[in-house]
PDB file of C-alpha atoms in Angstrom:
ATOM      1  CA  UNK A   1     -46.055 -20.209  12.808  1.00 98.00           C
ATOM      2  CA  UNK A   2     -46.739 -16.938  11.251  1.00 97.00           C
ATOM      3  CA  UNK A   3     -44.754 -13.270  11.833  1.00 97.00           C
ATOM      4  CA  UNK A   4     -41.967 -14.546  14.507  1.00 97.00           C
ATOM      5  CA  UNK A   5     -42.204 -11.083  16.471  1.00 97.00           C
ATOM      6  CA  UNK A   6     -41.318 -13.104  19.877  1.00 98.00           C
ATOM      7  CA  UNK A   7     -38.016 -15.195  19.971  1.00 98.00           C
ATOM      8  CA  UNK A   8     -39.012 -16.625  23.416  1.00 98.00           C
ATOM      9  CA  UNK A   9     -42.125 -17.683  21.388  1.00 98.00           C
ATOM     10  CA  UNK A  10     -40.276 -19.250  19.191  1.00 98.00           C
ATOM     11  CA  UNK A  11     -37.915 -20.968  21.395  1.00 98.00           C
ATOM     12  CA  UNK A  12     -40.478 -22.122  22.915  1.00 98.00           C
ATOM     13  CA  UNK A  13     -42.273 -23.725  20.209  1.00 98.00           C
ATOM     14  CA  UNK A  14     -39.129 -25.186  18.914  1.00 98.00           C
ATOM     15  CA  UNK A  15     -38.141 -27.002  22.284  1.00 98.00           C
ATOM     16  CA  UNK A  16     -41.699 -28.137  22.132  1.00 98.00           C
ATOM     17  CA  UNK A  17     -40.864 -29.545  18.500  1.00 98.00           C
ATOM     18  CA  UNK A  18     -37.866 -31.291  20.070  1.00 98.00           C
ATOM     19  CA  UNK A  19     -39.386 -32.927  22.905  1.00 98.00           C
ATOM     20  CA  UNK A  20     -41.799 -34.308  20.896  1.00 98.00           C
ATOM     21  CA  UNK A  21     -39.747 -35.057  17.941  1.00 98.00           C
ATOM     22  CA  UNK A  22     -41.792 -33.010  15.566  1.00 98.00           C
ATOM     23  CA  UNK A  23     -41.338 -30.531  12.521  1.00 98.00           C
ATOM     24  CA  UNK A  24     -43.439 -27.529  11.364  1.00 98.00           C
ATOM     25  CA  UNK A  25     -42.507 -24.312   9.132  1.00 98.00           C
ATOM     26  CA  UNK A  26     -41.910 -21.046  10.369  1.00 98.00           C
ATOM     27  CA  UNK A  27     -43.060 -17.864   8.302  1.00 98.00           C
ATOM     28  CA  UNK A  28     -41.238 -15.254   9.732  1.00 98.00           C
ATOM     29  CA  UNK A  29     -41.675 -11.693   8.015  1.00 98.00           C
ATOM     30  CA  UNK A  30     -38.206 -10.679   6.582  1.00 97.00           C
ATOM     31  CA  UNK A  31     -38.245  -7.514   9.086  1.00 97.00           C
ATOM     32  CA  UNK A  32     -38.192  -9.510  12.361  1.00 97.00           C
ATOM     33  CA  UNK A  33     -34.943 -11.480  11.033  1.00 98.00           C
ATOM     34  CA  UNK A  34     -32.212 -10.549  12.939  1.00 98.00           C
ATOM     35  CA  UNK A  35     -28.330 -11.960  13.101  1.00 98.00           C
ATOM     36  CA  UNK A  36     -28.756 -11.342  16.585  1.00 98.00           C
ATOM     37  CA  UNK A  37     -31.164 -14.422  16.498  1.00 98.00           C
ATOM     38  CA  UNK A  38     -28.735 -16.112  14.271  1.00 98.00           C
ATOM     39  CA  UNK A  39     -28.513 -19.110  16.570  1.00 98.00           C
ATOM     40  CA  UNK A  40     -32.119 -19.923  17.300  1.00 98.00           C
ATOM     41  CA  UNK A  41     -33.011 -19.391  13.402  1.00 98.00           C
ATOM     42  CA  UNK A  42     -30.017 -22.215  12.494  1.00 98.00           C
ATOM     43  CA  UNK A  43     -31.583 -24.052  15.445  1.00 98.00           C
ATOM     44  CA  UNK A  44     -34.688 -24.224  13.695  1.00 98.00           C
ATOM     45  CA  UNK A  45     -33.217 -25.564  10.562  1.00 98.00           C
ATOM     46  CA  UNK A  46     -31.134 -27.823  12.176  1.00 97.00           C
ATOM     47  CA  UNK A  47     -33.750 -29.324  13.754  1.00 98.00           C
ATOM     48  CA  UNK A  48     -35.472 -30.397  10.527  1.00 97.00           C
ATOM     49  CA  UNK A  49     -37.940 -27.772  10.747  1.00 97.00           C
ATOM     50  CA  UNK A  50     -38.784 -25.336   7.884  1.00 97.00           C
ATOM     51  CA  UNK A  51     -38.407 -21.715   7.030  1.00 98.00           C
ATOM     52  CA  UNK A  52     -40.760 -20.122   4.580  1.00 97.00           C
ATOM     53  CA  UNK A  53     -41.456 -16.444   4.150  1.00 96.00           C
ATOM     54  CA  UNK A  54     -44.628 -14.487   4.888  1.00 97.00           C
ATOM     55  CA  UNK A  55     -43.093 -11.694   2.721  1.00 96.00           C
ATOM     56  CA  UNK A  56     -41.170  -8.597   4.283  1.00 96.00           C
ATOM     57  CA  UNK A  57     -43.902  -6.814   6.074  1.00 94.00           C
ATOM     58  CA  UNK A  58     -47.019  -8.031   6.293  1.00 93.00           C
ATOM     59  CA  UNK A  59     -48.327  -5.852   2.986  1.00 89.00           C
ATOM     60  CA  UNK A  60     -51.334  -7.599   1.030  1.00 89.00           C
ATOM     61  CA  UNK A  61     -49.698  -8.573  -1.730  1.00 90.00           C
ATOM     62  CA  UNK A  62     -52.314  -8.215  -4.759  1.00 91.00           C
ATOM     63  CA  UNK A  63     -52.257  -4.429  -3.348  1.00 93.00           C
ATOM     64  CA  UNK A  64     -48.992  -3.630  -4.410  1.00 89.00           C
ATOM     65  CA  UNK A  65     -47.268  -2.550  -7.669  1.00 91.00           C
ATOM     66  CA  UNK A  66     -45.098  -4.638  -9.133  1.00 91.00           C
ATOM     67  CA  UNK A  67     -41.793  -4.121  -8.048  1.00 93.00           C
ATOM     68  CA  UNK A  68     -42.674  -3.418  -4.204  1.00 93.00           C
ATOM     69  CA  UNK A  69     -44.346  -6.694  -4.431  1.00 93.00           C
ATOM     70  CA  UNK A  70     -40.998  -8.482  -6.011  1.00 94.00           C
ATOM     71  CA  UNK A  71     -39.416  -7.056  -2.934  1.00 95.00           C
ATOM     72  CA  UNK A  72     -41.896  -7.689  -0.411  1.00 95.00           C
ATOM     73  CA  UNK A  73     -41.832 -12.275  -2.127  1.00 95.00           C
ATOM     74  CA  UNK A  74     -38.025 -12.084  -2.220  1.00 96.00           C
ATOM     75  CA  UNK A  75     -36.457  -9.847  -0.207  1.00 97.00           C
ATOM     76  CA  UNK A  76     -36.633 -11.811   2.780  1.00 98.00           C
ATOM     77  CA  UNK A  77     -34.530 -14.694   1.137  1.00 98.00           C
ATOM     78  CA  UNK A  78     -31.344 -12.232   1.064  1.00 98.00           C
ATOM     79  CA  UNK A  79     -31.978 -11.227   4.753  1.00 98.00           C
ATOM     80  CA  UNK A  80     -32.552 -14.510   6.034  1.00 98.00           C
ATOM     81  CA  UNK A  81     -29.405 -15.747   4.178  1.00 98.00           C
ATOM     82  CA  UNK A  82     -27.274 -13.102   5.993  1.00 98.00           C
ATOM     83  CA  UNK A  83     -29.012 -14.194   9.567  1.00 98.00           C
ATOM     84  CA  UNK A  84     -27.687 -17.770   8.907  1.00 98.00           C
ATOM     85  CA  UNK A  85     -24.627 -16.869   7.349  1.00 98.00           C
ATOM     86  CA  UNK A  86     -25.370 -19.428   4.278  1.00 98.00           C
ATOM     87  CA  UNK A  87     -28.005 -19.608   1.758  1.00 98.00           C
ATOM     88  CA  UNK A  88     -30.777 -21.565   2.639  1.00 98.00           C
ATOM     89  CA  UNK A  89     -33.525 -21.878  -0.497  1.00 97.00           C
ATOM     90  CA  UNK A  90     -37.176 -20.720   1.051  1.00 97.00           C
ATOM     91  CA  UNK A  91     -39.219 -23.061  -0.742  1.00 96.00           C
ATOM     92  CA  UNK A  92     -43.075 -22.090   0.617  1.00 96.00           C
ATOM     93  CA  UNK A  93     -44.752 -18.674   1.038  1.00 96.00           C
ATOM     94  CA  UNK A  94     -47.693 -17.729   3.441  1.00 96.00           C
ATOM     95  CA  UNK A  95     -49.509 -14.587   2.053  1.00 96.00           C
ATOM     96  CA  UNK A  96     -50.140 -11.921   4.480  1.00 95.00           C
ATOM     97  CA  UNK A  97     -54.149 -12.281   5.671  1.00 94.00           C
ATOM     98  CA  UNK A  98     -54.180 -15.653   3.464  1.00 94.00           C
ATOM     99  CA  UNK A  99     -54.838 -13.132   0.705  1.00 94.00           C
ATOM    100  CA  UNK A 100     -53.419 -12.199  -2.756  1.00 95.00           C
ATOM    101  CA  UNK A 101     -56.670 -10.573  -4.637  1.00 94.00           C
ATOM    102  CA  UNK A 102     -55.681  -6.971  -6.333  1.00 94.00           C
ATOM    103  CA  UNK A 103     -58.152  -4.725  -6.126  1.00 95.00           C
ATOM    104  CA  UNK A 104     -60.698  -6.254  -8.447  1.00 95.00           C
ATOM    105  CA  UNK A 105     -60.404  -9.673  -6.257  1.00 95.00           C
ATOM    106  CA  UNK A 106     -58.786 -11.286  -8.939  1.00 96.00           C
ATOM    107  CA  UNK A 107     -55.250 -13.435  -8.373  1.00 95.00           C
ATOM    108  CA  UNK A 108     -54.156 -13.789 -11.730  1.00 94.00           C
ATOM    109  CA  UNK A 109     -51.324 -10.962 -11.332  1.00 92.00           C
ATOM    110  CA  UNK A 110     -49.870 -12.594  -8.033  1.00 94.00           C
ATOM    111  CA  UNK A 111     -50.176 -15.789  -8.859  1.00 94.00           C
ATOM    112  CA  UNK A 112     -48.314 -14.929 -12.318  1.00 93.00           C
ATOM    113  CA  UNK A 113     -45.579 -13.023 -10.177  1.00 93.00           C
ATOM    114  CA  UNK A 114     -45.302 -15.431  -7.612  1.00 94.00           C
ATOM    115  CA  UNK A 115     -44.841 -18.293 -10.190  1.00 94.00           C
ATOM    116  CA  UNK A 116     -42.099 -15.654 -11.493  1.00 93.00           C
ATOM    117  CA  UNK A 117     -40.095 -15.805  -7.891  1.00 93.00           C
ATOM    118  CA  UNK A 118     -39.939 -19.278  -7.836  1.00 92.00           C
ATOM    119  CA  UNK A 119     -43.519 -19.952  -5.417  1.00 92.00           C
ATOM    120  CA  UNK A 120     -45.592 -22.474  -7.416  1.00 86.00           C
ATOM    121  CA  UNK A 121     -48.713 -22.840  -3.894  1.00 84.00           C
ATOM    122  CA  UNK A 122     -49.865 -20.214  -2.279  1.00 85.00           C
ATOM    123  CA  UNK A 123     -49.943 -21.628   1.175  1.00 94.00           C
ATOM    124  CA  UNK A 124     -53.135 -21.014   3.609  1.00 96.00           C
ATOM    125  CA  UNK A 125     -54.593 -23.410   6.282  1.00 97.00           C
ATOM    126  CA  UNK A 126     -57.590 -25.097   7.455  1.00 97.00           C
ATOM    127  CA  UNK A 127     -57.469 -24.779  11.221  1.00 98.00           C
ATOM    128  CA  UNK A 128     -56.380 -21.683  12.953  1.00 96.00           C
ATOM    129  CA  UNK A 129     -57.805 -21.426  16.733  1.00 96.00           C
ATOM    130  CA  UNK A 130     -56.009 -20.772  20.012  1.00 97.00           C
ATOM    131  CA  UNK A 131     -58.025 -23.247  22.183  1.00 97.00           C
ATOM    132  CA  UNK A 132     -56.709 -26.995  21.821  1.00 97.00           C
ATOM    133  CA  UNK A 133     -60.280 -28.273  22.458  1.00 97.00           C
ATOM    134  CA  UNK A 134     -61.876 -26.640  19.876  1.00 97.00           C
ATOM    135  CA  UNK A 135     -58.631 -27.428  17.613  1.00 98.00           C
ATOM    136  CA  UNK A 136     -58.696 -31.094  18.040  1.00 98.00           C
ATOM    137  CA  UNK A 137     -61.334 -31.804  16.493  1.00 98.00           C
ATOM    138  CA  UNK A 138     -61.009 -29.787  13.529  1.00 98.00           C
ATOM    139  CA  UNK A 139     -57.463 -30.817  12.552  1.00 98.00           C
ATOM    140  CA  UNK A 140     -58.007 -33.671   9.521  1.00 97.00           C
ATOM    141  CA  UNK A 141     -55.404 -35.717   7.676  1.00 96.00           C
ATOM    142  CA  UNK A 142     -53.422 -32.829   5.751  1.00 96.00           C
ATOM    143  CA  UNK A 143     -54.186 -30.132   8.040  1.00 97.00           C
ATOM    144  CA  UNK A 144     -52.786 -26.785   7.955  1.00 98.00           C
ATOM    145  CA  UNK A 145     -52.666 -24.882  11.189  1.00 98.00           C
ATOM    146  CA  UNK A 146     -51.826 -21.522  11.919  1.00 98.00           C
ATOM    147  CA  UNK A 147     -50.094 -20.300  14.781  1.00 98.00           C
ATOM    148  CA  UNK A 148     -48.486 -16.678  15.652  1.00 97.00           C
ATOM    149  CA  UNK A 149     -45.491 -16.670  18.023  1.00 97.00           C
ATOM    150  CA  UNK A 150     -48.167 -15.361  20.748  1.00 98.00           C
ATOM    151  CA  UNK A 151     -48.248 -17.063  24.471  1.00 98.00           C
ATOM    152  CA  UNK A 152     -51.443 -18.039  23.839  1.00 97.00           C
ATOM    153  CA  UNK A 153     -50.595 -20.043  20.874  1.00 98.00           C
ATOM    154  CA  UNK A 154     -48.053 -21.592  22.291  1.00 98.00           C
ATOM    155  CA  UNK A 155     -49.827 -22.541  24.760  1.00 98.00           C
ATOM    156  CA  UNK A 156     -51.936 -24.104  22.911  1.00 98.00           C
ATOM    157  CA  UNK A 157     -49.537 -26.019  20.828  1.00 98.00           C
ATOM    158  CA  UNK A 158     -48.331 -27.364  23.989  1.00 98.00           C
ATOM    159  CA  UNK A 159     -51.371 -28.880  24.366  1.00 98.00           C
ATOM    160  CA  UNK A 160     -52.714 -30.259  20.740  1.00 98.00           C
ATOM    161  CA  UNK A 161     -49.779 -31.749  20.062  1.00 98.00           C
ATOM    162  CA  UNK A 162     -49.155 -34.235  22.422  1.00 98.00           C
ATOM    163  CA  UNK A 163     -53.541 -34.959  22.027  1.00 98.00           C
ATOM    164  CA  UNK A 164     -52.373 -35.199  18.134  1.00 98.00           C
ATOM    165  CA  UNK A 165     -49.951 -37.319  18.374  1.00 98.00           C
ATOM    166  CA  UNK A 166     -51.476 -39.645  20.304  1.00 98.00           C
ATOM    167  CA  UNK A 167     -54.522 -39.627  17.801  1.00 98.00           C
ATOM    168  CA  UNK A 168     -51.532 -41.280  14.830  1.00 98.00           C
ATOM    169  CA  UNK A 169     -51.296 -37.946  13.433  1.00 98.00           C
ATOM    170  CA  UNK A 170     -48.076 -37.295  12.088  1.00 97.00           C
ATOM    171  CA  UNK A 171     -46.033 -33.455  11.581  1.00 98.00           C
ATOM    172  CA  UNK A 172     -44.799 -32.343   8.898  1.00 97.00           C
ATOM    173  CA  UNK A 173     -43.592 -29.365   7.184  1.00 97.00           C
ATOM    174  CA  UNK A 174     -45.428 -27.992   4.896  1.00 96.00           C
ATOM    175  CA  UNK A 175     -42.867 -28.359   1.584  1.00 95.00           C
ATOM    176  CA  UNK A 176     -43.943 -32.077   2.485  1.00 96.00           C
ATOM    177  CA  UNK A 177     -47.444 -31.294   2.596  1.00 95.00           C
ATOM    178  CA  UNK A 178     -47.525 -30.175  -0.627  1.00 94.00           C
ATOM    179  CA  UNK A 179     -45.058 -32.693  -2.298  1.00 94.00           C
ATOM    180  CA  UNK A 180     -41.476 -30.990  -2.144  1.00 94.00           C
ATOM    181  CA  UNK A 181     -38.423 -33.095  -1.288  1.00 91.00           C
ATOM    182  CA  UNK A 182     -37.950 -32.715   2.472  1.00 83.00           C
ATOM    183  CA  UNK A 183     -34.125 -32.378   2.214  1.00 89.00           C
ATOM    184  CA  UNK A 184     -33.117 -28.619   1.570  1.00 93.00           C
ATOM    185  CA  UNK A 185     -29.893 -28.021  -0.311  1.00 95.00           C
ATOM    186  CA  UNK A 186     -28.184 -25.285   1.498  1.00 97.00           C
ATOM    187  CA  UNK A 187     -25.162 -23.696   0.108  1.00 97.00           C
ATOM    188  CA  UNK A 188     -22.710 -21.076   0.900  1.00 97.00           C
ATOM    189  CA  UNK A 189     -23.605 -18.993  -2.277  1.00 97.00           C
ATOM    190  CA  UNK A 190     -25.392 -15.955  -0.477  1.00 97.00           C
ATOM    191  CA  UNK A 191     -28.624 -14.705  -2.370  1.00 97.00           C
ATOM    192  CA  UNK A 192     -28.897 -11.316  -3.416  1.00 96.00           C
ATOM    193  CA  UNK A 193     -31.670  -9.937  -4.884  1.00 94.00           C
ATOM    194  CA  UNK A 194     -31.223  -7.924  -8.129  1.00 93.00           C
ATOM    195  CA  UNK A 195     -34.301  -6.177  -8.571  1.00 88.00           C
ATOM    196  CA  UNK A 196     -33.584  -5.487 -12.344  1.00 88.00           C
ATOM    197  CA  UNK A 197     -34.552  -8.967 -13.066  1.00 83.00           C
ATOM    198  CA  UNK A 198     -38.358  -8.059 -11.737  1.00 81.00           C
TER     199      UNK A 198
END
């Protein structure tokens, strides 16, 4: 679930992943991260679900110089460590519009600063539609699909994944997908980004 704008959106989806005893990764942009929402986002991870980052606002990445773009892959790690009160290592990035080509449509300089920040995949999907009947079918055995914290989407999530399940697919979060450990080692060493490093 990309952005996280709506909390009841995500509250939603994440009593949906309880009731069905499911996982999936969040990709919240750092700005919408808010120790108001402290409960909810420790919710989340408590409920074996994932947190990645979809950078701080939403900028395409490749478009950026250097620095902004060290801030926009790493910023949100300090905020969302201060909204949990601990640090909790984000492990899996989304790129805003599944995109990281500069201006040339190359993505050798984000992939090379991305590598730098500690993000080995860039992570896109395969299936990304709002209607649950023309989802279904598209959803294969290691599946990405994208969702926005939208009523519409969570609607449909509602939907798929009880049809999903019952087809012997299993959730996951995407760290899995892609061959991390599933266990996160949390700590109560706070990040803080020092921007002279980048």
């Amino acid at each position: 679930m990309d952005d996280c704008y709506d909390m009841d959106c995500i509250q939603e989806t994440l009593d949906i992943c309880k009731e069905y005893g499911i996982v999936m990764t969040f990709y919240p942009l750092g700005v919408v991260l808010d120790e108001k929402d402290r409960d909810l986002w420790r919710s989340i991870v408590d409920a074996g679900c994932e947190i990645g980052t979809h950078t701080m606002r939403h900028s395409r990445l490749g478009l950026n110089e250097n620095k902004v773009m060290y801030a926009c892959i790493l910023r949100p790690q300090e905020v969302l460590d201060r909204v949990l009160g601990y640090h909790y290592p984000i492990r899996t990035l989304r790129p805003p519009y599944g995109n990281i080509d500069d201006e040339n449509g190359s993505t050798a300089k984000a992939m090379r600063m991305l590598k730098k920040a500690g993000y080995d995949h860039v992570v896109n999907w395969d299936v990304s539609q709002t209607d649950p009947v023309k989802a279904l079918p598209r959803v294969q055995n290691g599946s990405i699909l994208l969702y926005h914290a939208r009523p519409a989407d969570v609607r449909c999530i509602r939907t798929l994944v009880p049809q999903l399940l019952e087809k012997g697919f299993e959730f996951v979060t995407v760290a899995e997908i892609i061959g991390l450990d599933p266990n996160v080692t949390t700590s109560t060493d706070l990040y803080t980004l020092d921007m002279s490093l980048y």
